[in-house]
């Protein structure tokens, strides 16, 4: 978290920090969590909202203490917009897997050269050029909130911490740690089901294992995945079948 | 600003929409000379990135087309694959899917009514302004929204990109105690939704009746949500598999969303289209609320979409209560489905209207090609047609600001979901 300026730095007493909320290429699901279940009120309580288009508050070029950014970036216009907002934000929070890692749209990088992009659409589509880039690939990110979607309660908690000048702790545990805390039985150990939990960043509370299915990695990788051990265990599982 | 010459009005970004969308308007005298609704949302080419994945992976991936209606996308996919495999979901699975889908309608409609539409009827301004002036109204709306989210969470594990839906049923069945807790919230919300219907019914709706065709799924014994035949107000009645024989896409240069036509003409999908075609299937409690309204059905005033949304919120609560009160844990929450090669098709009613999926699946059970037709894309042509007619009626000699405001209000009435609409094309970038 080096380089984080507490959001309230330089504010006079009683003045609320200013919040800007921005969307780039994504499904809108991460921001939806901020409209719902009391989240909006919890933010309006500690911030002055200066830019949040879905709420009809627009001032994209305002100086803000905290900018929240959802989505990945794929066009030159979007790059400019991101650069401008970074320059005017004390602290930038990348919200969700699209912003932190690129998101599901990055999968199109697996399409073969010369792939036919038009056939599924039923209309002529030019081949897309550049792959989408996560926000952190272009500008400095002060805090990343992983997850597809990012967990709304955690997002609100982190944004409230930032409003109070607290530097939020980054999540470094894998999903397994939260499974244990939740008392979920391990699919890998008890049923021999390969699960991405050991290499996936915690944050969901072990949601999939608690719903009788393996983790598919929607919170992105842990910072230092035990990739070799994971691959070896996976190979043993396969051999045992 | 008046006179005979051409006058242009550009609204680069319409406010309070779930995404980026602009409007370009050219006026000549008392005529709209050109009108273009420009979806500027960055497309993510989702169809393409589904290719090569197996059916279960596609169920998880396709949710990410849209953060607002992931259940609808997942339901379309699982039902398409089940039909292909010849698997029949159990009555328990059908009932629980209906609850999850209606929970998603409730959540989306509550957000539309309160965050998108309400400010237009409450003196304008932003959502925080309106919340300061009408705190009780906003609080009621957000509490209804949270009941919808709770219904999706009950069955899917979380309300955005649920994890528990799968081909053949669910990974997991909720415990009766969890069901009972949500059911109590549903029962308590019914009077709130009734009050909302009453409030919406009394609003001063602008707009006039316009001729248009409604398209929605129809079901002989229930208000269609996740299954049914594709029907129109003009007598179309086909199985979902024949969609492409009647509906065709048109690429428009000014937008990253395709336009769709039925027999070469625009058509309407969504809550008002559904209500127009299916209001006779509403359960008694909702019918009573509908009959007390000063709105005659079928209605061809698109502003009545707000009435349709309020009634469907009440419907969602009534249906959820009925289905959850009968809840019994199943012997198994899903039936096994082995992959089969072929073409898999399904249509469902997403919160914003008809959603159609087709997948070509190979022998290994991998998707080779996918096609997704979203409600917002289908409504684009109708929305442009509506704007033309409505603005000419409104009077083109008015000030720019008045025209702009009215146009924004019309577009918002369609509740366009731009991430959905722009999931495929990227024409603007390509022209650089
Ligand atoms: S991270 Fe997932 S939920 Fe969030 S915007 Fe991207 S696709 Fe949507
Ligand atoms: S268990 Fe894995 S796939 Fe499931 S919600 Fe958590 S991180 Fe996402």
XYZ file of C-alpha atoms and ligand atoms in Angstrom:
689
model
C 0.000 0.000 0.000
C 2.926 2.305 -0.489
C 1.967 5.641 -1.905
C -1.504 5.745 -0.402
C -2.410 9.205 0.750
C -5.096 8.982 3.418
C -8.233 10.291 1.806
C -8.901 12.835 4.493
C -5.441 14.405 4.301
C -5.633 18.147 3.928
C -9.306 18.366 4.752
C -10.613 20.911 7.201
C -12.448 19.647 10.265
C -16.036 18.703 9.536
C -15.504 18.638 5.796
C -16.405 15.319 4.217
C -14.011 13.774 1.704
C -15.144 13.785 -1.915
C -16.015 10.590 -3.784
C -16.113 9.957 -7.539
C -17.464 6.715 -9.050
C -16.460 5.769 -12.599
C -17.382 2.947 -14.989
C -15.313 1.408 -17.763
C -15.825 -1.903 -19.607
C -17.503 -4.366 -17.293
C -20.891 -5.799 -16.513
C -21.905 -3.177 -13.956
C -22.271 -5.854 -11.277
C -19.644 -4.483 -8.916
C -21.231 -1.036 -8.841
C -24.691 -2.536 -8.463
C -23.581 -3.702 -5.022
C -23.062 -0.052 -4.088
C -26.634 0.924 -4.970
C -28.149 -1.748 -2.813
C -28.793 -2.868 0.711
C -27.893 0.346 2.502
C -24.514 0.695 0.786
C -25.400 4.009 -0.849
C -26.502 5.500 2.468
C -23.373 4.209 4.207
C -21.232 6.015 1.625
C -23.286 9.210 1.472
C -22.904 9.306 5.227
C -19.129 9.767 5.139
C -18.502 11.180 1.647
C -19.617 14.063 -0.459
C -20.551 12.335 -3.715
C -19.348 14.501 -6.596
C -19.465 12.060 -9.518
C -21.676 8.981 -9.809
C -23.537 9.016 -13.133
C -26.020 6.279 -12.268
C -27.299 8.507 -9.463
C -27.498 11.536 -11.727
C -24.500 13.236 -10.055
C -21.976 14.184 -12.723
C -18.769 16.143 -12.545
C -16.223 13.813 -14.098
C -13.381 16.311 -13.889
C -13.817 17.244 -10.229
C -10.922 16.800 -7.800
C -11.782 13.942 -5.467
C -10.233 12.361 -2.424
C -11.281 8.873 -3.500
C -12.082 7.645 -7.010
C -13.690 4.228 -7.430
C -13.191 2.627 -10.839
C -15.070 -0.390 -12.182
C -14.161 -2.169 -15.411
C -11.241 -2.704 -17.765
C -9.966 -0.272 -20.377
C -9.929 -0.959 -24.098
C -10.242 2.186 -26.195
C -7.975 5.231 -26.564
C -10.815 7.426 -25.293
C -11.062 5.313 -22.173
C -7.320 5.554 -21.593
C -7.550 9.347 -21.656
C -10.513 9.339 -19.318
C -8.686 7.085 -16.859
C -5.543 9.219 -16.951
C -7.560 12.374 -16.302
C -9.406 10.926 -13.364
C -6.206 9.495 -11.853
C -4.604 12.936 -11.969
C -7.491 14.420 -10.016
C -7.867 11.681 -7.396
C -6.019 11.504 -4.086
C -6.617 7.784 -3.869
C -7.773 5.384 -6.577
C -9.653 2.203 -5.760
C -9.860 -0.477 -8.486
C -13.227 -2.160 -7.950
C -13.687 -5.783 -8.959
C -11.869 -8.293 -11.106
C -12.235 -6.297 -14.352
C -10.425 -3.336 -12.807
C -7.832 -5.322 -10.849
C -7.055 -8.073 -13.362
C -8.898 -7.458 -16.639
C -11.996 -9.557 -16.013
C -13.742 -12.172 -18.134
C -13.341 -10.118 -21.337
C -9.623 -10.946 -21.244
C -10.567 -14.482 -22.280
C -10.904 -13.234 -25.809
C -7.110 -13.271 -25.880
C -7.455 -17.030 -26.332
C -9.230 -16.659 -29.683
C -7.049 -17.940 -32.494
C -5.586 -15.632 -35.130
C -7.935 -15.179 -38.034
C -10.927 -16.145 -35.901
C -14.282 -15.185 -37.386
C -15.747 -12.552 -35.077
C -18.798 -11.905 -37.218
C -20.402 -15.345 -37.410
C -21.855 -15.480 -33.902
C -23.203 -11.945 -34.134
C -24.890 -12.443 -37.511
C -23.539 -9.142 -38.768
C -20.164 -7.915 -39.964
C -17.886 -7.133 -37.054
C -14.323 -5.983 -37.482
C -11.735 -7.933 -35.577
C -11.004 -6.281 -32.249
C -7.422 -5.101 -31.882
C -6.151 -4.601 -28.382
C -6.987 -6.684 -25.391
C -8.627 -4.899 -22.498
C -6.235 -3.731 -19.790
C -6.917 -3.634 -16.053
C -6.847 -0.202 -14.473
C -3.576 -1.019 -12.686
C -1.944 -1.747 -16.042
C -2.210 1.949 -16.951
C -2.193 4.021 -13.777
C -1.206 3.672 -10.149
C -3.854 1.900 -8.059
C -3.864 2.607 -4.328
C -6.200 -0.157 -3.325
C -7.534 -3.136 -5.279
C -10.804 -4.804 -4.354
C -10.821 -8.177 -6.076
C -13.798 -10.345 -6.863
C -16.327 -10.827 -9.635
C -18.205 -9.130 -8.173
C -16.213 -7.514 -5.365
C -17.990 -8.296 -2.102
C -20.251 -5.289 -1.443
C -19.914 -5.249 2.350
C -16.143 -5.303 2.060
C -16.228 -2.522 -0.537
C -18.272 -0.301 1.735
C -16.031 -1.100 4.705
C -12.881 -0.244 2.753
C -14.330 2.990 1.385
C -15.383 4.030 4.867
C -11.912 3.269 6.167
C -10.407 5.420 3.434
C -12.801 8.227 4.308
C -11.524 8.087 7.851
C -7.895 8.164 6.777
C -7.305 4.484 7.596
C -5.178 2.483 5.171
C -7.152 -0.709 4.542
C -5.358 -4.032 4.850
C -4.984 -5.989 1.606
C -6.436 -9.494 1.533
C -3.602 -12.019 1.307
C -5.272 -15.255 2.356
C -6.600 -17.888 -0.063
C -10.267 -18.987 -0.142
C -9.292 -22.077 1.887
C -8.707 -19.908 4.959
C -12.258 -18.584 4.815
C -13.698 -22.064 4.176
C -12.072 -23.218 7.400
C -13.431 -20.211 9.300
C -16.893 -20.884 7.865
C -16.693 -24.549 8.835
C -17.222 -25.693 5.228
C -15.980 -29.204 4.541
C -13.099 -29.298 2.073
C -14.190 -30.642 -1.320
C -10.650 -31.551 -2.265
C -9.895 -33.576 0.869
C -13.301 -35.142 1.443
C -14.454 -35.753 -2.133
C -11.367 -35.522 -4.296
C -12.869 -32.633 -6.262
C -10.281 -30.240 -7.752
C -11.013 -26.780 -6.365
C -9.302 -23.459 -7.123
C -9.697 -22.341 -3.491
C -6.023 -22.904 -2.549
C -4.796 -20.448 -5.190
C -7.708 -17.998 -5.192
C -7.753 -14.796 -3.163
C -10.111 -14.853 -0.186
C -13.017 -12.434 0.029
C -16.158 -14.404 -0.744
C -16.208 -16.304 2.540
C -15.854 -19.680 0.810
C -19.109 -19.226 -1.080
C -18.878 -22.061 -3.613
C -17.688 -24.796 -1.259
C -20.485 -23.753 1.081
C -22.833 -24.363 -1.856
C -21.421 -27.806 -2.614
C -19.284 -26.864 -5.587
C -15.637 -26.180 -6.286
C -14.239 -22.646 -6.380
C -13.709 -21.436 -9.973
C -11.467 -18.548 -9.054
C -13.694 -15.509 -9.429
C -11.694 -13.484 -6.897
C -8.510 -13.833 -8.945
C -5.227 -15.390 -7.841
C -3.613 -14.930 -4.447
C -0.479 -12.785 -4.576
C 1.898 -15.705 -4.145
C 0.059 -18.819 -5.288
C 1.694 -22.106 -4.321
C 1.566 -23.001 -7.990
C 3.991 -25.908 -7.924
C 2.352 -27.609 -4.953
C -1.066 -26.952 -6.467
C -0.108 -28.509 -9.796
C 1.395 -31.539 -8.047
C -1.751 -32.106 -5.972
C -3.876 -31.688 -9.059
C -1.782 -34.281 -10.887
C -2.105 -36.727 -7.977
C -5.879 -36.263 -8.032
C -5.967 -36.964 -11.740
C -3.787 -40.057 -11.370
C -6.039 -41.384 -8.593
C -9.103 -41.262 -10.841
C -32.612 28.898 -31.935
C -35.817 28.618 -33.959
C -36.399 29.312 -37.631
C -36.428 27.146 -40.719
C -32.830 26.001 -40.762
C -31.610 22.736 -39.375
C -31.103 22.602 -35.658
C -29.018 19.975 -33.922
C -29.247 18.861 -30.330
C -26.639 16.528 -28.913
C -26.840 14.874 -25.543
C -23.457 13.204 -25.191
C -24.329 11.216 -22.076
C -27.844 10.612 -20.855
C -27.924 10.743 -17.073
C -29.089 8.026 -14.671
C -28.632 5.084 -17.007
C -26.767 1.878 -16.351
C -24.059 2.685 -18.851
C -23.037 5.185 -21.493
C -25.539 6.270 -24.094
C -25.961 9.494 -26.019
C -28.542 10.974 -28.352
C -28.090 13.017 -31.526
C -31.069 14.868 -32.843
C -31.421 16.922 -36.031
C -34.541 19.022 -36.498
C -35.838 20.635 -39.690
C -38.831 22.860 -39.072
C -41.464 20.751 -37.330
C -39.872 17.424 -38.323
C -37.210 15.237 -36.789
C -34.783 14.916 -39.709
C -32.409 12.487 -38.043
C -32.253 10.788 -34.727
C -29.623 8.433 -33.382
C -29.420 6.747 -30.026
C -25.712 6.061 -29.643
C -24.738 3.312 -27.284
C -21.153 4.184 -26.454
C -20.672 1.417 -23.961
C -17.479 -0.561 -24.580
C -18.444 -3.912 -26.054
C -16.809 -6.961 -24.591
C -17.479 -9.448 -27.428
C -18.906 -11.955 -25.051
C -20.221 -14.459 -27.587
C -16.716 -14.997 -28.811
C -15.140 -15.600 -25.456
C -17.679 -18.280 -24.567
C -16.295 -20.433 -27.370
C -14.284 -23.468 -26.374
C -15.687 -23.655 -22.852
C -17.809 -26.524 -21.616
C -21.462 -26.017 -20.804
C -20.983 -25.677 -17.028
C -18.243 -23.062 -17.517
C -20.512 -21.185 -19.898
C -23.211 -21.050 -17.221
C -20.771 -19.237 -14.912
C -19.265 -17.065 -17.649
C -22.459 -15.900 -19.285
C -23.680 -14.360 -16.027
C -20.927 -11.783 -16.557
C -22.602 -10.349 -19.638
C -24.699 -8.325 -17.235
C -24.377 -7.486 -13.569
C -28.045 -6.544 -13.419
C -29.597 -9.721 -14.836
C -27.137 -12.608 -14.325
C -29.931 -14.995 -13.303
C -31.737 -14.464 -16.608
C -28.574 -15.186 -18.597
C -27.813 -18.275 -16.522
C -31.392 -19.540 -16.820
C -31.333 -19.161 -20.579
C -28.068 -21.097 -20.770
C -29.009 -23.954 -18.420
C -32.372 -24.429 -20.090
C -30.827 -24.419 -23.556
C -28.331 -27.109 -22.527
C -30.984 -29.169 -20.728
C -33.208 -29.169 -23.770
C -30.291 -30.288 -25.900
C -29.467 -33.145 -23.484
C -33.125 -34.158 -23.234
C -33.128 -33.479 -19.498
C -36.359 -32.405 -17.839
C -35.841 -30.318 -14.658
C -37.912 -31.447 -11.657
C -40.937 -29.422 -10.489
C -38.839 -28.314 -7.491
C -36.124 -26.965 -9.805
C -38.689 -25.166 -11.977
C -40.297 -23.575 -8.928
C -37.000 -22.418 -7.420
C -35.808 -21.004 -10.730
C -39.016 -19.036 -10.935
C -38.364 -17.608 -7.477
C -34.780 -16.653 -8.387
C -35.832 -15.037 -11.671
C -38.659 -13.107 -10.028
C -36.287 -11.990 -7.271
C -34.140 -10.527 -10.020
C -37.159 -8.766 -11.572
C -38.043 -7.320 -8.176
C -34.535 -6.046 -7.562
C -34.189 -4.483 -11.016
C -37.654 -2.953 -11.113
C -37.197 -1.451 -7.638
C -33.953 0.189 -8.735
C -35.484 1.436 -11.981
C -38.584 2.888 -10.368
C -36.709 4.644 -7.556
C -33.292 5.584 -8.906
C -34.002 6.008 -12.618
C -37.622 7.069 -13.079
C -38.787 8.585 -9.786
C -36.684 11.778 -9.983
C -38.501 12.643 -13.242
C -41.803 12.661 -11.377
C -40.543 14.267 -8.172
C -39.253 17.595 -9.359
C -36.029 16.333 -10.922
C -32.492 16.432 -9.624
C -30.148 13.646 -8.679
C -30.960 10.598 -6.591
C -29.379 12.103 -3.442
C -31.498 15.267 -3.940
C -34.659 13.198 -4.273
C -33.652 11.066 -1.282
C -33.322 14.207 0.812
C -36.789 15.413 -0.225
C -38.578 12.025 -0.116
C -36.651 9.842 2.321
C -39.537 7.455 3.049
C -40.227 6.783 -0.616
C -36.578 5.990 -1.359
C -36.262 3.867 1.764
C -39.301 1.821 0.754
C -37.877 1.342 -2.730
C -34.497 0.194 -1.500
C -36.065 -2.151 1.010
C -38.118 -3.773 -1.791
C -34.914 -4.018 -3.804
C -33.181 -5.795 -0.946
C -36.000 -8.370 -0.703
C -35.439 -9.147 -4.386
C -31.723 -9.521 -3.757
C -32.461 -11.797 -0.788
C -34.530 -14.096 -3.023
C -31.668 -14.449 -5.505
C -29.172 -14.939 -2.662
C -31.345 -17.625 -1.074
C -31.137 -19.800 -4.176
C -27.940 -18.620 -5.825
C -25.633 -17.930 -2.874
C -25.161 -14.261 -3.807
C -27.329 -11.777 -5.655
C -24.806 -10.795 -8.345
C -23.345 -13.682 -10.354
C -24.945 -16.434 -8.304
C -22.918 -19.629 -7.943
C -25.566 -22.278 -7.280
C -27.340 -22.596 -10.658
C -26.275 -25.453 -12.924
C -27.388 -27.570 -15.845
C -29.973 -29.987 -14.391
C -30.895 -27.852 -11.371
C -28.946 -26.373 -8.465
C -25.693 -27.304 -6.740
C -27.352 -26.795 -3.402
C -30.818 -26.554 -1.848
C -31.398 -23.990 0.908
C -32.388 -25.238 4.368
C -36.060 -24.799 5.342
C -35.126 -22.341 8.096
C -33.378 -20.036 5.579
C -36.385 -20.283 3.275
C -38.760 -19.434 6.102
C -36.692 -16.367 7.054
C -36.777 -14.977 3.511
C -40.441 -15.883 3.147
C -41.248 -13.728 6.189
C -39.494 -10.769 4.561
C -41.481 -11.386 1.380
C -44.793 -11.418 3.247
C -43.905 -8.205 5.060
C -43.029 -6.514 1.757
C -46.369 -7.194 0.055
C -48.201 -4.224 1.646
C -45.213 -2.035 0.742
C -45.439 -3.097 -2.895
C -49.208 -2.527 -2.870
C -48.607 1.005 -1.624
C -46.023 1.479 -4.368
C -48.461 0.309 -7.074
C -50.985 2.792 -5.750
C -48.395 5.602 -5.780
C -47.245 4.812 -9.310
C -50.835 4.583 -10.564
C -51.485 8.161 -9.476
C -48.488 9.689 -11.295
C -49.155 12.179 -14.089
C -47.853 10.227 -17.077
C -46.897 12.236 -20.121
C -47.010 10.703 -23.564
C -49.671 9.404 -25.882
C -50.704 6.054 -27.213
C -48.466 4.977 -30.112
C -48.984 2.000 -32.375
C -46.414 -0.720 -31.661
C -46.163 -4.479 -31.355
C -45.523 -6.090 -27.975
C -43.418 -9.266 -27.862
C -43.064 -11.545 -24.834
C -43.087 -15.150 -23.752
C -46.556 -16.550 -23.107
C -47.497 -19.523 -20.946
C -50.968 -21.104 -20.753
C -51.166 -21.337 -16.957
C -48.896 -18.678 -15.441
C -47.425 -15.233 -15.999
C -44.479 -16.304 -18.159
C -41.028 -15.804 -16.623
C -38.537 -18.514 -17.485
C -40.395 -20.555 -20.075
C -43.100 -20.298 -22.696
C -43.755 -19.620 -26.368
C -42.711 -16.474 -28.142
C -45.812 -14.408 -28.761
C -46.689 -10.979 -30.104
C -49.673 -8.675 -29.966
C -50.056 -9.263 -33.717
C -50.603 -12.997 -33.401
C -47.061 -14.372 -33.682
C -46.886 -17.639 -31.711
C -43.704 -19.666 -32.184
C -41.305 -21.873 -30.261
C -38.102 -20.150 -29.151
C -36.138 -22.274 -31.628
C -37.723 -20.355 -34.541
C -36.675 -16.907 -33.321
C -34.172 -16.305 -36.111
C -36.754 -17.031 -38.823
C -38.838 -14.030 -37.746
C -36.473 -11.602 -36.073
C -33.450 -10.041 -37.765
C -30.563 -7.883 -36.597
C -29.519 -4.651 -38.273
C -26.142 -3.008 -37.759
C -26.422 0.738 -37.284
C -23.262 2.777 -37.640
C -23.990 5.152 -34.771
C -24.218 2.549 -32.041
C -22.317 -0.330 -30.485
C -25.650 -2.128 -30.022
C -27.398 -4.053 -32.795
C -30.987 -3.161 -33.626
C -33.581 -5.928 -33.982
C -36.672 -6.002 -36.178
C -39.702 -8.315 -36.369
C -41.011 -8.588 -39.927
C -38.852 -5.520 -40.685
C -40.504 -3.389 -38.022
C -39.489 -2.272 -34.521
C -41.192 -3.971 -31.582
C -41.319 -3.632 -27.806
C -40.092 -6.129 -25.220
C -40.061 -5.689 -21.450
C -42.484 -5.206 -18.565
C -45.126 -3.263 -20.534
C -45.029 -5.743 -23.434
C -45.374 -8.629 -20.974
C -48.227 -6.990 -19.117
C -50.016 -6.163 -22.372
C -49.882 -9.793 -23.495
C -50.157 -11.628 -20.175
C -52.154 -9.514 -17.705
C -54.895 -12.155 -17.696
C -52.444 -14.576 -16.080
C -51.727 -12.352 -13.067
C -52.653 -13.984 -9.744
C -55.768 -12.634 -8.003
C -53.915 -10.406 -5.500
C -52.087 -8.582 -8.294
C -55.153 -8.431 -10.549
C -57.066 -6.630 -7.785
C -54.316 -4.011 -7.505
C -54.248 -3.660 -11.306
C -58.008 -3.189 -11.560
C -57.872 -0.358 -9.035
C -55.507 1.622 -11.310
C -56.620 4.332 -13.727
C -54.660 2.641 -16.544
C -56.421 0.569 -19.219
C -54.637 -2.510 -20.569
C -53.275 -3.241 -23.064
C -51.605 0.174 -23.053
C -49.567 1.693 -25.858
C -48.173 4.573 -23.859
C -44.613 3.488 -23.109
C -44.514 5.624 -19.952
C -46.869 2.989 -18.522
C -43.817 0.755 -18.326
C -43.529 2.175 -14.826
C -46.977 0.819 -13.928
C -46.016 -2.552 -15.388
C -42.862 -2.617 -13.270
C -44.723 -1.827 -10.069
C -47.290 -4.564 -10.805
C -44.542 -7.065 -11.602
C -42.859 -6.231 -8.285
C -46.091 -7.160 -6.542
C -46.341 -10.273 -8.730
C -42.807 -11.307 -7.767
C -43.665 -11.078 -4.079
C -46.963 -12.974 -4.409
C -45.380 -15.749 -6.447
C -42.334 -16.001 -4.190
C -44.543 -16.257 -1.139
C -46.687 -18.982 -2.718
C -43.688 -21.015 -3.892
C -41.657 -20.593 -0.699
C -44.592 -21.420 1.566
C -44.866 -24.771 -0.226
C -41.111 -25.325 0.126
C -39.801 -28.768 0.950
C -36.157 -29.743 0.597
C -35.751 -31.931 -2.470
C -34.320 -35.452 -2.491
C -31.709 -34.092 -4.882
C -31.358 -30.494 -6.126
C -30.352 -31.531 -9.630
C -30.563 -34.294 -12.215
C -27.533 -35.502 -14.145
C -27.116 -34.236 -17.703
C -24.573 -35.692 -20.121
C -23.405 -33.442 -22.954
C -24.796 -34.043 -26.444
C -23.743 -32.376 -29.696
C -26.198 -30.034 -31.398
C -27.884 -26.691 -31.272
C -29.185 -25.499 -27.900
C -31.774 -22.723 -27.755
C -33.750 -21.069 -24.967
C -35.660 -17.870 -24.334
C -36.470 -16.347 -20.956
C -37.961 -13.097 -19.723
C -35.140 -11.053 -18.188
C -36.205 -8.054 -16.074
C -35.956 -5.837 -19.178
C -37.640 -8.293 -21.529
C -37.076 -11.190 -23.865
C -33.607 -12.728 -23.723
C -32.640 -15.358 -26.292
C -29.584 -17.636 -26.313
C -28.359 -20.163 -28.885
C -25.297 -22.378 -28.532
C -23.699 -24.807 -30.969
C -22.259 -27.592 -28.846
C -19.775 -30.230 -30.041
C -19.472 -33.888 -29.024
C -17.140 -33.099 -26.117
C -19.776 -30.764 -24.722
C -17.814 -27.625 -25.656
C -19.551 -24.567 -27.007
C -18.374 -23.874 -30.569
C -20.512 -20.810 -31.210
C -22.836 -18.686 -29.133
C -25.428 -16.056 -29.881
C -27.053 -13.811 -27.315
C -29.943 -11.473 -28.100
C -30.638 -9.067 -25.248
C -33.794 -7.094 -24.475
C -32.095 -3.719 -24.695
C -30.799 -4.448 -28.196
C -34.304 -5.471 -29.236
C -35.783 -2.250 -27.871
C -33.296 0.099 -29.570
C -35.253 0.521 -32.807
C -38.558 0.953 -30.939
C -36.980 3.524 -28.647
C -35.739 5.583 -31.612
C -39.167 5.358 -33.268
C -40.834 6.401 -30.008
C -38.499 9.401 -29.659
C -39.292 10.637 -33.163
C -43.049 10.454 -32.720
C -43.102 11.684 -29.134
C -40.786 14.658 -29.728
C -42.773 15.824 -32.763
C -45.944 15.618 -30.699
C -44.285 17.405 -27.784
C -43.459 20.316 -30.110
C -40.061 20.752 -31.740
C -40.214 24.524 -31.398
C -39.503 24.224 -27.687
C -36.205 25.196 -26.098
C -33.289 22.784 -26.429
C -33.316 22.070 -22.720
C -36.985 21.120 -22.697
C -36.500 18.770 -25.654
C -33.426 17.296 -24.068
C -35.179 16.639 -20.796
C -38.181 15.024 -22.451
C -35.986 12.853 -24.664
C -33.970 11.681 -21.666
C -37.154 10.816 -19.900
C -38.378 8.714 -22.818
C -35.120 6.798 -23.067
C -35.023 6.188 -19.329
C -38.539 4.747 -19.571
C -37.068 1.854 -21.580
C -34.622 1.188 -18.726
C -31.875 0.367 -21.220
C -29.202 -1.896 -19.845
C -26.181 -0.820 -21.803
C -23.622 -3.429 -20.724
C -26.106 -5.982 -22.087
C -26.875 -4.133 -25.289
C -23.272 -3.492 -26.221
C -21.873 -6.891 -25.440
C -21.088 -7.643 -29.050
C -20.208 -4.912 -31.523
C -17.320 -2.514 -31.668
C -17.935 -0.420 -34.737
C -16.723 2.907 -33.418
C -13.314 1.736 -32.397
C -12.896 -0.051 -35.680
C -13.288 3.107 -37.703
C -10.266 4.801 -36.202
S -15.490 -7.822 -11.965
Fe -17.169 -9.172 -12.570
S -18.955 -8.271 -11.508
Fe -17.363 -6.684 -11.549
S -17.741 -5.493 -13.415
Fe -16.262 -7.103 -13.964
S -17.536 -8.782 -14.768
Fe -18.873 -7.426 -13.599
S -15.427 -19.848 -3.945
Fe -14.147 -19.108 -5.644
S -15.492 -18.968 -7.444
Fe -16.800 -19.175 -5.614
S -17.309 -17.067 -5.056
Fe -15.461 -17.627 -3.890
S -13.702 -16.982 -5.173
Fe -15.562 -16.967 -6.459
